Amino acid sequence: MKTNVLAIILSGAVATLAIGDAMAQTQNSRSTYFLEGSTYRHELNPAFMGERGYVSFPGLGNLTIGAQSTGGVGDFIFKKANGELTTFMNEEVSSAEFLKGLPKRLKVGVNVDESILSLGFYAWGGFNTLGISVKSNTNVFMPDELFKFMKNGVASETGSSYNVKNVNIVSTNYAEIAFGHSREINERLTVGAKVKALVGLAKATMHIDELNILASQDQWTITPKNAELYMSAKGLIVPTKGETGNYQEDDYILDANGDRTPILKDGTDGQISYDDIDFDTDNLGPTGFGMAIDLGATYKLNDEWTFSASLLDLGFISWKNTTKGTMSKDFTFNGFSDISVKDDGTDNNKKLDTQVDELVDDLADLAKFDKAGEGLKRTTALAATLHLGAQYTLPAYDRLSFGFLSTTRMQGKHSWTEARVSANVAPLSWFEASVNYALSNFGSDAGIMLNFHPRGFNFFIGADVPMCKYEPAYYAPISRAAVNVNMGINFTFGPKHKRKYKTVETQSL
């Protein structure tokens, strides 16, 4: 497989779905939202106050990994008649069979959120938090028309045309230093806020408004429209093919017999050579700085009902050391000629992983960006998240509560929404658990969270798993899915927090 940046990003859309090891879903697990003993609830709503002060175990205080996609392994990997697995490009898989289950828009997230060090303590009239964390978020958006083109190619003797719109890939990697403060305003209202200093580590963005594709028997002609690529990183080296002399097979003009000539196609020298992208290891470091804020509030209507809301990651990062690429010229594409699409006895030893690698490589060849500038600056906004919550505590047994949480992720084409219901129980003073179910753009999932919080120590672990069928060979979801794993180890100190205002008048709804 090519070790170029673009192929790695594109593999999030295809290879990750095939092998089922993508990780996504930023921030603390939403399964902890209604667990009052949870150490990191303030990550979901800065108005939430901790049960005690705490200090995290370095690197393991709060680790969140997972996966989400509007497509699944069953949309791209199929079983042949002999039981072996193959990609959708195989001739045994009909176009109708492949396209019937394909989502109109394929969205894939690949993200990791890790707390490096975190501290919480009571002072200055409220609860305060200080945290250092690293976040990596990659999101892919691809229309079904692209996969129709890949599968069907030249569908008739007169040729075929395709209009692929809105291909969008963004990868954001940064460190965060956050200071938060929450306090009780009165017996009903608690408010909180966080101020975050952001340190940009790396950023890559690719968007293509349109790819107009004319597939004939002789050649496939690609006409791009409004296509731009940005890569930001300290020490990043982005050479052109002309600078490296590293040309690909389809960079050369073919003769009348379809054989390669030594003549390069026009404009090839200025194209980015993805294989040769590298880093100057003596010049690594931050490549951008920014700021963000979190805002939150809770309102205790009475002893049974509590409502809450938060708006997270309102901010931006200004990036330096940015290389820009553009794609505006027509070019010819040789097609997915190396993919195992036929069972003719010549490629029986070609494993599924190899087929997927070749598929991703050829997909990357559709993005022939010319280098248009380097050392540039650009500013991008963070993806904001809105939480709206309602919690009902059972009057007959106040250790049992039920919650509803609405989550909206605001990130343009990568936006999504989720509704989650949960049952939360704290049978012991040092143990609580949540069982929940969610519906979102990525299907449905069920989750469980266990939180152990005796004096001096806190350990929590939980997971959200898709409610769908799995491919046994990879134990990966066949259809759209969201999966999430969250764990952490922390050390607590001080007495349990007692509310400043204890009395809430009972008021009916």
Coordinates of C-alpha atoms in Angstrom, one line a residue:
M1 CA 0.0 0.0 0.0
K2 CA 1.3 3.5 -0.8
T3 CA 2.5 5.3 2.3
N4 CA 1.1 8.7 1.3
V5 CA -1.0 11.0 3.4
L6 CA -3.9 11.2 1.0
A7 CA -4.2 7.4 0.7
I8 CA -4.1 7.1 4.5
I9 CA -7.0 9.6 4.8
L10 CA -9.0 7.9 2.1
S11 CA -8.5 4.6 3.7
G12 CA -10.7 5.9 6.5
A13 CA -13.6 5.6 4.1
V14 CA -12.9 2.2 2.6
A15 CA -10.2 0.2 4.3
T16 CA -11.4 1.1 7.8
L17 CA -14.8 -0.1 6.9
A18 CA -13.4 -3.3 5.6
I19 CA -11.2 -4.2 8.5
G20 CA -13.4 -2.7 11.2
D21 CA -10.7 -1.1 13.4
A22 CA -11.6 2.6 13.0
M23 CA -11.8 4.6 16.2
A24 CA -14.1 7.5 16.7
Q25 CA -16.3 9.6 18.9
T26 CA -14.6 12.5 20.7
Q27 CA -15.1 13.7 24.3
N28 CA -16.1 11.8 27.3
S29 CA -18.6 9.0 26.8
R30 CA -22.2 10.3 26.9
S31 CA -23.1 7.3 29.0
T32 CA -21.6 9.2 32.0
Y33 CA -23.8 12.3 31.5
F34 CA -26.2 11.4 34.3
L35 CA -23.8 9.7 36.7
E36 CA -23.2 12.2 39.5
G37 CA -20.1 10.4 40.8
S38 CA -18.4 10.5 37.4
T39 CA -15.1 12.4 37.5
Y40 CA -15.2 13.8 33.9
R41 CA -18.9 14.8 33.5
H42 CA -17.5 18.4 33.3
E43 CA -16.2 17.4 29.8
L44 CA -19.8 17.1 28.6
N45 CA -21.2 20.1 30.6
P46 CA -18.9 22.5 32.4
A47 CA -21.7 23.2 34.9
F48 CA -21.4 19.7 36.4
M49 CA -19.5 19.8 39.7
G50 CA -17.3 16.9 40.9
E51 CA -18.2 14.7 43.8
R52 CA -14.6 15.3 45.2
G53 CA -11.4 16.9 44.1
Y54 CA -9.3 14.6 41.9
V55 CA -6.0 14.2 40.0
S56 CA -5.7 11.9 37.1
F57 CA -3.4 9.0 36.4
P58 CA -1.1 10.5 33.8
G59 CA -2.2 9.5 30.3
L60 CA -5.0 7.2 31.6
G61 CA -7.3 9.7 33.4
N62 CA -9.8 9.7 30.6
L63 CA -9.3 7.8 27.3
T64 CA -12.1 7.7 24.7
I65 CA -11.9 5.7 21.4
G66 CA -14.6 4.4 19.1
A67 CA -16.1 4.3 15.5
Q68 CA -19.0 5.7 13.6
S69 CA -20.1 5.4 10.0
T70 CA -23.3 5.6 7.9
G71 CA -21.9 2.5 6.1
G72 CA -20.7 -0.8 7.3
V73 CA -18.4 -3.6 6.3
G74 CA -21.4 -5.3 4.6
D75 CA -21.8 -2.5 2.2
F76 CA -18.3 -3.0 0.8
I77 CA -17.2 -6.6 1.5
F78 CA -19.1 -9.5 0.1
K79 CA -18.9 -13.3 0.2
K80 CA -18.2 -15.2 -3.0
A81 CA -19.9 -18.5 -3.9
N82 CA -17.0 -20.4 -2.3
G83 CA -17.4 -18.5 1.0
E84 CA -14.3 -16.3 0.6
L85 CA -14.5 -12.5 1.2
T86 CA -14.0 -10.0 -1.6
T87 CA -14.6 -6.4 -2.3
F88 CA -17.6 -4.9 -4.0
M89 CA -15.5 -4.7 -7.2
N90 CA -15.5 -8.4 -7.8
E91 CA -17.6 -9.6 -10.8
E92 CA -19.6 -12.0 -8.6
V93 CA -21.1 -8.9 -6.9
S94 CA -23.6 -7.4 -9.2
S95 CA -24.0 -3.6 -9.4
A96 CA -27.6 -3.9 -8.2
E97 CA -26.6 -6.0 -5.2
F98 CA -23.9 -3.5 -4.3
L99 CA -25.9 -0.3 -4.8
K100 CA -29.1 -1.4 -3.0
G101 CA -27.5 -1.1 0.4
L102 CA -25.1 1.7 -0.2
P103 CA -25.9 4.9 1.8
K104 CA -26.6 8.1 -0.2
R105 CA -23.8 9.8 1.7
L106 CA -21.0 7.9 3.3
K107 CA -19.8 9.5 6.5
V108 CA -17.0 8.0 8.5
G109 CA -15.3 9.3 11.7
V110 CA -11.9 8.4 13.0
N111 CA -11.1 10.1 16.3
V112 CA -9.2 9.7 19.6
D113 CA -9.5 11.8 22.8
E114 CA -6.9 11.3 25.5
S115 CA -6.4 13.2 28.8
I116 CA -2.7 13.6 29.5
L117 CA -3.2 15.2 32.9
S118 CA -6.3 16.6 34.7
L119 CA -7.0 18.2 38.1
G120 CA -10.2 19.1 39.8
F121 CA -10.6 21.0 43.2
Y122 CA -13.0 23.1 45.1
A123 CA -12.0 26.8 45.7
W124 CA -13.1 30.3 44.9
G125 CA -16.7 29.6 45.6
G126 CA -17.1 26.7 43.1
F127 CA -15.5 23.7 41.4
N128 CA -12.4 24.2 39.2
T129 CA -10.8 22.0 36.6
L130 CA -7.5 22.1 34.9
G131 CA -6.7 19.7 32.1
I132 CA -4.2 18.9 29.3
S133 CA -5.4 16.6 26.5
V134 CA -4.7 15.6 23.0
K135 CA -7.4 15.2 20.4
S136 CA -7.3 13.7 16.9
N137 CA -10.4 13.9 14.7
T138 CA -10.7 12.7 11.1
N139 CA -14.0 12.8 9.1
V140 CA -14.8 11.6 5.6
F141 CA -17.8 12.5 3.5
M142 CA -18.3 10.7 0.1
P143 CA -21.4 10.6 -2.1
D144 CA -22.7 7.3 -3.5
E145 CA -22.0 8.5 -7.1
L146 CA -18.3 8.0 -6.5
F147 CA -18.8 4.3 -5.7
K148 CA -21.2 3.9 -8.7
F149 CA -18.4 5.1 -10.9
M150 CA -15.9 2.7 -9.3
K151 CA -18.2 -0.3 -9.7
N152 CA -19.8 0.4 -13.1
G153 CA -17.1 2.2 -15.0
V154 CA -18.0 2.1 -18.7
A155 CA -21.6 0.8 -18.5
S156 CA -22.3 1.0 -22.2
E157 CA -20.6 0.9 -25.6
T158 CA -21.3 4.7 -26.0
G159 CA -19.6 5.5 -22.7
S160 CA -20.9 6.7 -19.3
S161 CA -20.8 9.9 -17.4
Y162 CA -20.8 10.6 -13.7
N163 CA -21.1 13.7 -11.6
V164 CA -19.5 13.2 -8.2
K165 CA -20.4 16.1 -5.8
N166 CA -19.1 17.1 -2.4
V167 CA -16.1 14.9 -1.6
N168 CA -14.9 16.2 1.8
I169 CA -12.1 15.0 4.1
V170 CA -10.8 16.8 7.2
S171 CA -8.3 15.7 9.8
T172 CA -7.6 17.9 12.9
N173 CA -5.0 17.1 15.5
Y174 CA -4.3 19.4 18.4
A175 CA -3.5 19.7 22.1
E176 CA -5.8 21.5 24.6
I177 CA -5.1 23.2 27.9
A178 CA -8.4 23.9 29.6
F179 CA -9.4 25.8 32.8
G180 CA -13.0 25.4 34.0
H181 CA -15.1 26.9 36.8
S182 CA -18.6 26.0 37.9
R183 CA -20.7 27.4 40.8
E184 CA -24.2 27.3 42.2
I185 CA -26.1 30.5 41.6
N186 CA -29.0 29.5 43.8
E187 CA -30.9 26.4 44.9
R188 CA -32.0 25.7 41.3
L189 CA -29.4 27.1 38.9
T190 CA -25.7 26.0 38.5
V191 CA -23.6 27.5 35.7
G192 CA -20.1 26.7 34.4
A193 CA -17.6 27.7 31.7
K194 CA -14.3 26.6 30.4
V195 CA -11.6 28.6 28.6
K196 CA -9.3 26.5 26.4
A197 CA -5.9 27.3 24.9
L198 CA -5.4 25.2 21.7
V199 CA -2.1 24.1 20.2
G200 CA -2.3 23.0 16.6
L201 CA -0.3 19.9 15.8
A202 CA -1.4 19.0 12.3
K203 CA -4.4 19.7 10.0
A204 CA -5.3 18.3 6.6
T205 CA -8.4 19.3 4.6
M206 CA -9.5 18.2 1.1
H207 CA -12.7 19.3 -0.5
I208 CA -13.9 18.7 -4.1
D209 CA -17.1 20.4 -5.2
E210 CA -17.4 18.3 -8.3
L211 CA -15.7 15.6 -10.3
N212 CA -17.3 15.3 -13.8
I213 CA -16.3 11.9 -15.2
L214 CA -16.6 10.8 -18.8
A215 CA -15.8 7.1 -19.1
S216 CA -15.4 5.8 -22.6
Q217 CA -13.9 2.6 -24.0
D218 CA -10.6 4.4 -24.7
Q219 CA -10.1 6.5 -21.6
W220 CA -11.7 8.0 -18.6
T221 CA -11.6 11.8 -18.5
I222 CA -11.9 13.6 -15.2
T223 CA -12.9 17.3 -15.0
P224 CA -12.6 18.7 -11.4
K225 CA -14.3 21.8 -10.1
N226 CA -13.4 23.9 -7.0
A227 CA -11.0 21.3 -5.6
E228 CA -8.6 22.4 -2.9
L229 CA -6.2 20.6 -0.5
Y230 CA -4.6 22.0 2.6
M231 CA -1.9 20.4 4.8
S232 CA -0.6 22.1 7.9
A233 CA 2.3 20.8 10.0
K234 CA 5.6 22.0 11.3
G235 CA 8.5 20.5 9.4
L236 CA 6.1 19.1 6.7
I237 CA 7.9 18.6 3.3
V238 CA 5.5 18.4 0.3
P239 CA 7.5 18.0 -3.0
T240 CA 6.2 17.9 -6.5
K241 CA 6.7 15.0 -9.0
G242 CA 9.0 17.3 -11.0
E243 CA 11.2 17.8 -7.9
T244 CA 11.4 14.1 -7.0
G245 CA 11.2 12.5 -10.5
N246 CA 8.8 10.0 -8.9
Y247 CA 6.2 9.5 -11.6
Q248 CA 3.4 7.0 -11.8
E249 CA 2.3 4.8 -14.6
D250 CA -0.6 7.0 -15.6
D251 CA 1.5 10.1 -15.7
Y252 CA 2.8 9.1 -19.2
I253 CA 1.1 9.4 -22.5
L254 CA 0.0 6.2 -24.2
D255 CA 0.5 5.4 -27.9
A256 CA -2.2 4.2 -30.3
N257 CA -1.8 0.6 -29.0
G258 CA -2.3 1.7 -25.4
D259 CA 1.4 1.2 -24.5
R260 CA 3.3 3.7 -22.4
T261 CA 5.5 6.3 -24.1
P262 CA 8.4 8.2 -22.4
I263 CA 6.4 11.4 -22.8
L264 CA 4.8 12.9 -19.6
K265 CA 1.3 14.4 -19.7
D266 CA 1.1 18.1 -19.5
G267 CA 1.2 19.5 -16.0
T268 CA 2.5 16.4 -14.3
D269 CA 5.6 18.1 -13.0
G270 CA 3.6 20.4 -10.8
Q271 CA 1.5 17.7 -9.1
I272 CA 2.1 16.8 -5.5
S273 CA 4.1 13.6 -5.1
Y274 CA 2.2 12.0 -2.2
D275 CA 4.7 9.1 -1.9
D276 CA 7.5 11.6 -1.1
I277 CA 5.6 13.7 1.6
D278 CA 7.9 13.6 4.6
F279 CA 8.8 15.5 7.8
D280 CA 11.9 17.3 8.9
T281 CA 12.5 15.5 12.2
D282 CA 14.7 18.4 13.4
N283 CA 12.0 20.9 12.8
L284 CA 8.9 19.4 14.5
G285 CA 6.6 21.3 16.8
P286 CA 3.3 23.2 17.1
T287 CA 2.0 24.6 13.9
G288 CA -0.9 26.7 15.1
F289 CA -2.6 28.3 18.1
G290 CA -6.2 29.1 19.0
M291 CA -8.8 29.4 21.7
A292 CA -12.2 28.0 22.5
I293 CA -14.9 28.1 25.3
D294 CA -17.4 25.7 26.7
L295 CA -20.6 27.0 28.3
G296 CA -23.1 25.0 30.5
A297 CA -26.0 25.3 32.9
T298 CA -28.2 23.0 35.0
Y299 CA -31.6 23.9 36.4
K300 CA -33.2 21.8 39.2
L301 CA -36.9 22.3 38.9
N302 CA -37.7 20.2 41.9
D303 CA -36.5 17.1 43.7
E304 CA -37.4 14.9 40.7
W305 CA -36.6 16.9 37.6
T306 CA -33.3 18.5 36.6
F307 CA -32.6 20.0 33.1
S308 CA -29.3 20.9 31.6
A309 CA -27.7 22.3 28.5
S310 CA -24.1 22.9 27.2
L311 CA -22.4 24.2 24.2
L312 CA -18.9 23.0 23.7
D313 CA -15.8 23.9 21.6
L314 CA -16.8 27.4 20.4
G315 CA -13.5 28.3 19.0
F316 CA -10.8 28.3 16.3
I317 CA -7.2 27.5 15.5
S318 CA -5.0 29.6 13.3
W319 CA -2.6 27.3 11.4
K320 CA 0.8 28.1 10.0
N321 CA 3.2 26.1 7.8
T322 CA 0.4 25.3 5.4
T323 CA 0.8 23.8 1.9
K324 CA -2.0 24.4 -0.5
G325 CA -3.0 22.2 -3.5
T326 CA -5.5 22.9 -6.2
M327 CA -7.0 20.7 -8.9
S328 CA -8.5 22.5 -11.9
K329 CA -7.2 20.8 -15.0
D330 CA -8.7 17.9 -16.9
F331 CA -6.8 14.6 -16.6
T332 CA -7.2 11.0 -17.7
F333 CA -7.5 8.1 -15.3
N334 CA -6.6 4.5 -16.1
G335 CA -9.4 3.2 -13.9
F336 CA -9.3 0.5 -11.2
S337 CA -7.4 -1.9 -13.4
D338 CA -5.3 -3.5 -10.7
I339 CA -8.2 -4.4 -8.5
S340 CA -9.3 -8.1 -8.3
V341 CA -12.5 -7.7 -10.2
K342 CA -12.5 -11.1 -12.0
D343 CA -12.0 -14.6 -11.0
D344 CA -10.0 -15.8 -13.9
G345 CA -7.5 -18.0 -12.0
T346 CA -4.7 -15.4 -12.1
D347 CA -5.2 -13.8 -8.7
N348 CA -6.4 -16.6 -6.4
N349 CA -3.7 -15.8 -3.9
K350 CA -4.6 -12.1 -3.7
K351 CA -6.0 -11.7 -0.1
L352 CA -8.8 -9.3 0.8
D353 CA -6.5 -6.9 2.6
T354 CA -4.4 -6.6 -0.6
Q355 CA -7.5 -5.9 -2.7
V356 CA -8.5 -3.2 -0.3
D357 CA -5.0 -1.6 -0.3
E358 CA -5.1 -1.5 -4.1
L359 CA -8.6 0.0 -4.1
V360 CA -7.5 2.8 -1.8
D361 CA -4.4 3.4 -3.9
D362 CA -6.4 3.8 -7.1
L363 CA -9.0 6.0 -5.3
A364 CA -6.1 8.3 -4.2
D365 CA -5.1 8.6 -7.9
L366 CA -8.4 10.5 -8.5
A367 CA -6.9 13.4 -6.5
K368 CA -4.2 14.9 -8.7
F369 CA -3.5 18.2 -6.9
D370 CA -1.0 20.7 -8.1
K371 CA 1.1 22.4 -5.5
A372 CA -0.2 26.0 -5.3
G373 CA 1.7 27.4 -2.3
E374 CA 3.5 26.7 0.9
G375 CA 4.3 28.5 4.2
L376 CA 0.7 29.8 4.1
K377 CA -1.6 30.7 7.0
R378 CA -5.3 29.8 7.5
T379 CA -7.9 29.8 10.3
T380 CA -10.5 27.1 10.9
A381 CA -13.3 26.7 13.4
L382 CA -13.7 23.8 15.7
A383 CA -16.6 21.4 15.5
A384 CA -19.1 22.6 18.1
T385 CA -21.4 20.3 20.1
L386 CA -24.7 21.0 21.7
H387 CA -26.1 18.9 24.6
L388 CA -29.7 19.2 26.0
G389 CA -30.5 16.9 28.9
A390 CA -33.4 16.1 31.2
Q391 CA -33.2 13.8 34.3
Y392 CA -36.0 12.3 36.4
T393 CA -35.2 10.9 39.8
L394 CA -37.6 8.3 41.1
P395 CA -39.3 9.7 44.3
A396 CA -39.7 6.3 45.9
Y397 CA -36.0 5.4 45.4
D398 CA -33.8 8.4 44.8
R399 CA -30.8 6.3 43.8
L400 CA -32.5 5.5 40.5
S401 CA -33.0 8.1 37.8
F402 CA -33.8 8.2 34.1
G403 CA -32.3 10.5 31.6
F404 CA -32.8 11.9 28.1
L405 CA -29.9 13.4 26.2
S406 CA -29.9 15.1 22.8
T407 CA -26.6 15.7 21.1
T408 CA -26.0 17.7 18.0
R409 CA -22.5 17.9 16.4
M410 CA -22.2 21.0 14.2
Q411 CA -19.5 20.4 11.5
G412 CA -20.9 21.2 8.1
K413 CA -21.2 18.1 6.0
H414 CA -19.9 16.0 8.9
S415 CA -22.7 17.1 11.3
W416 CA -24.8 14.5 13.1
T417 CA -27.5 14.3 15.8
E418 CA -28.2 11.7 18.5
A419 CA -31.0 11.0 21.0
R420 CA -30.1 8.9 24.0
V421 CA -32.2 7.5 26.9
S422 CA -30.7 6.0 30.0
A423 CA -31.4 4.3 33.3
N424 CA -28.9 5.2 36.0
V425 CA -28.6 3.6 39.4
A426 CA -26.3 4.2 42.4
P427 CA -27.0 1.2 44.8
L428 CA -23.9 1.9 46.8
S429 CA -22.2 5.2 47.9
W430 CA -19.1 4.1 45.9
F431 CA -20.6 2.5 42.8
E432 CA -23.0 3.6 40.1
A433 CA -23.9 2.4 36.6
S434 CA -25.8 3.5 33.6
V435 CA -27.5 1.5 30.9
N436 CA -28.6 3.4 27.8
Y437 CA -29.8 3.2 24.2
A438 CA -29.3 5.7 21.4
L439 CA -30.5 6.5 17.9
S440 CA -28.5 8.7 15.6
N441 CA -27.5 9.2 12.0
F442 CA -25.2 6.2 12.5
G443 CA -28.0 3.8 13.5
S444 CA -28.7 2.5 17.0
D445 CA -26.4 1.5 19.8
A446 CA -26.7 0.3 23.4
G447 CA -24.3 1.3 26.1
I448 CA -23.2 0.5 29.7
M449 CA -21.0 2.5 32.0
L450 CA -19.6 1.3 35.4
N451 CA -18.2 3.9 37.8
F452 CA -16.3 2.9 40.9
H453 CA -15.6 5.9 43.2
P454 CA -14.7 5.0 46.8
R455 CA -12.8 7.6 48.8
G456 CA -9.4 8.2 47.3
F457 CA -9.8 6.3 44.0
N458 CA -11.9 6.4 40.8
F459 CA -12.1 3.9 38.0
F460 CA -14.7 3.9 35.2
I461 CA -15.1 1.8 32.1
G462 CA -17.9 1.7 29.6
A463 CA -18.8 0.9 26.0
D464 CA -21.4 1.7 23.4
V465 CA -21.9 -1.1 20.8
P466 CA -24.0 -1.1 17.6
M467 CA -27.3 -2.9 17.6
C468 CA -26.8 -4.7 14.3
K469 CA -25.4 -7.8 12.7
Y470 CA -21.6 -8.4 12.5
E471 CA -19.3 -9.9 10.0
P472 CA -17.8 -12.9 11.9
A473 CA -14.5 -12.7 10.0
Y474 CA -13.7 -9.2 11.3
Y475 CA -16.3 -8.9 14.0
A476 CA -17.2 -5.6 12.4
P477 CA -20.7 -4.1 11.9
I478 CA -22.4 -5.0 8.6
S479 CA -24.5 -1.8 8.4
R480 CA -24.2 1.7 9.8
A481 CA -22.9 1.8 13.3
A482 CA -21.4 3.8 16.2
V483 CA -19.1 2.2 18.7
N484 CA -17.4 3.9 21.7
V485 CA -15.1 2.8 24.5
N486 CA -14.2 5.0 27.5
M487 CA -12.1 4.3 30.5
G488 CA -10.1 6.2 33.2
I489 CA -8.2 6.0 36.4
N490 CA -8.1 8.9 38.9
F491 CA -7.2 9.6 42.5
T492 CA -9.7 11.6 44.5
F493 CA -9.2 13.8 47.6
G494 CA -11.2 15.8 50.1
P495 CA -14.8 15.3 51.5
K496 CA -17.8 14.7 49.3
H497 CA -19.2 18.0 48.1
K498 CA -22.3 19.3 49.8
R499 CA -24.5 21.6 47.9
K500 CA -24.4 25.2 49.1
Y501 CA -28.2 25.4 48.6
K502 CA -30.1 22.4 49.8
T503 CA -33.8 23.3 49.6
V504 CA -35.7 23.1 46.4
E505 CA -39.4 23.8 46.7
T506 CA -41.6 21.0 45.1
Q507 CA -43.2 22.3 42.0
S508 CA -45.4 20.4 39.7
L509 CA -44.9 20.4 35.9

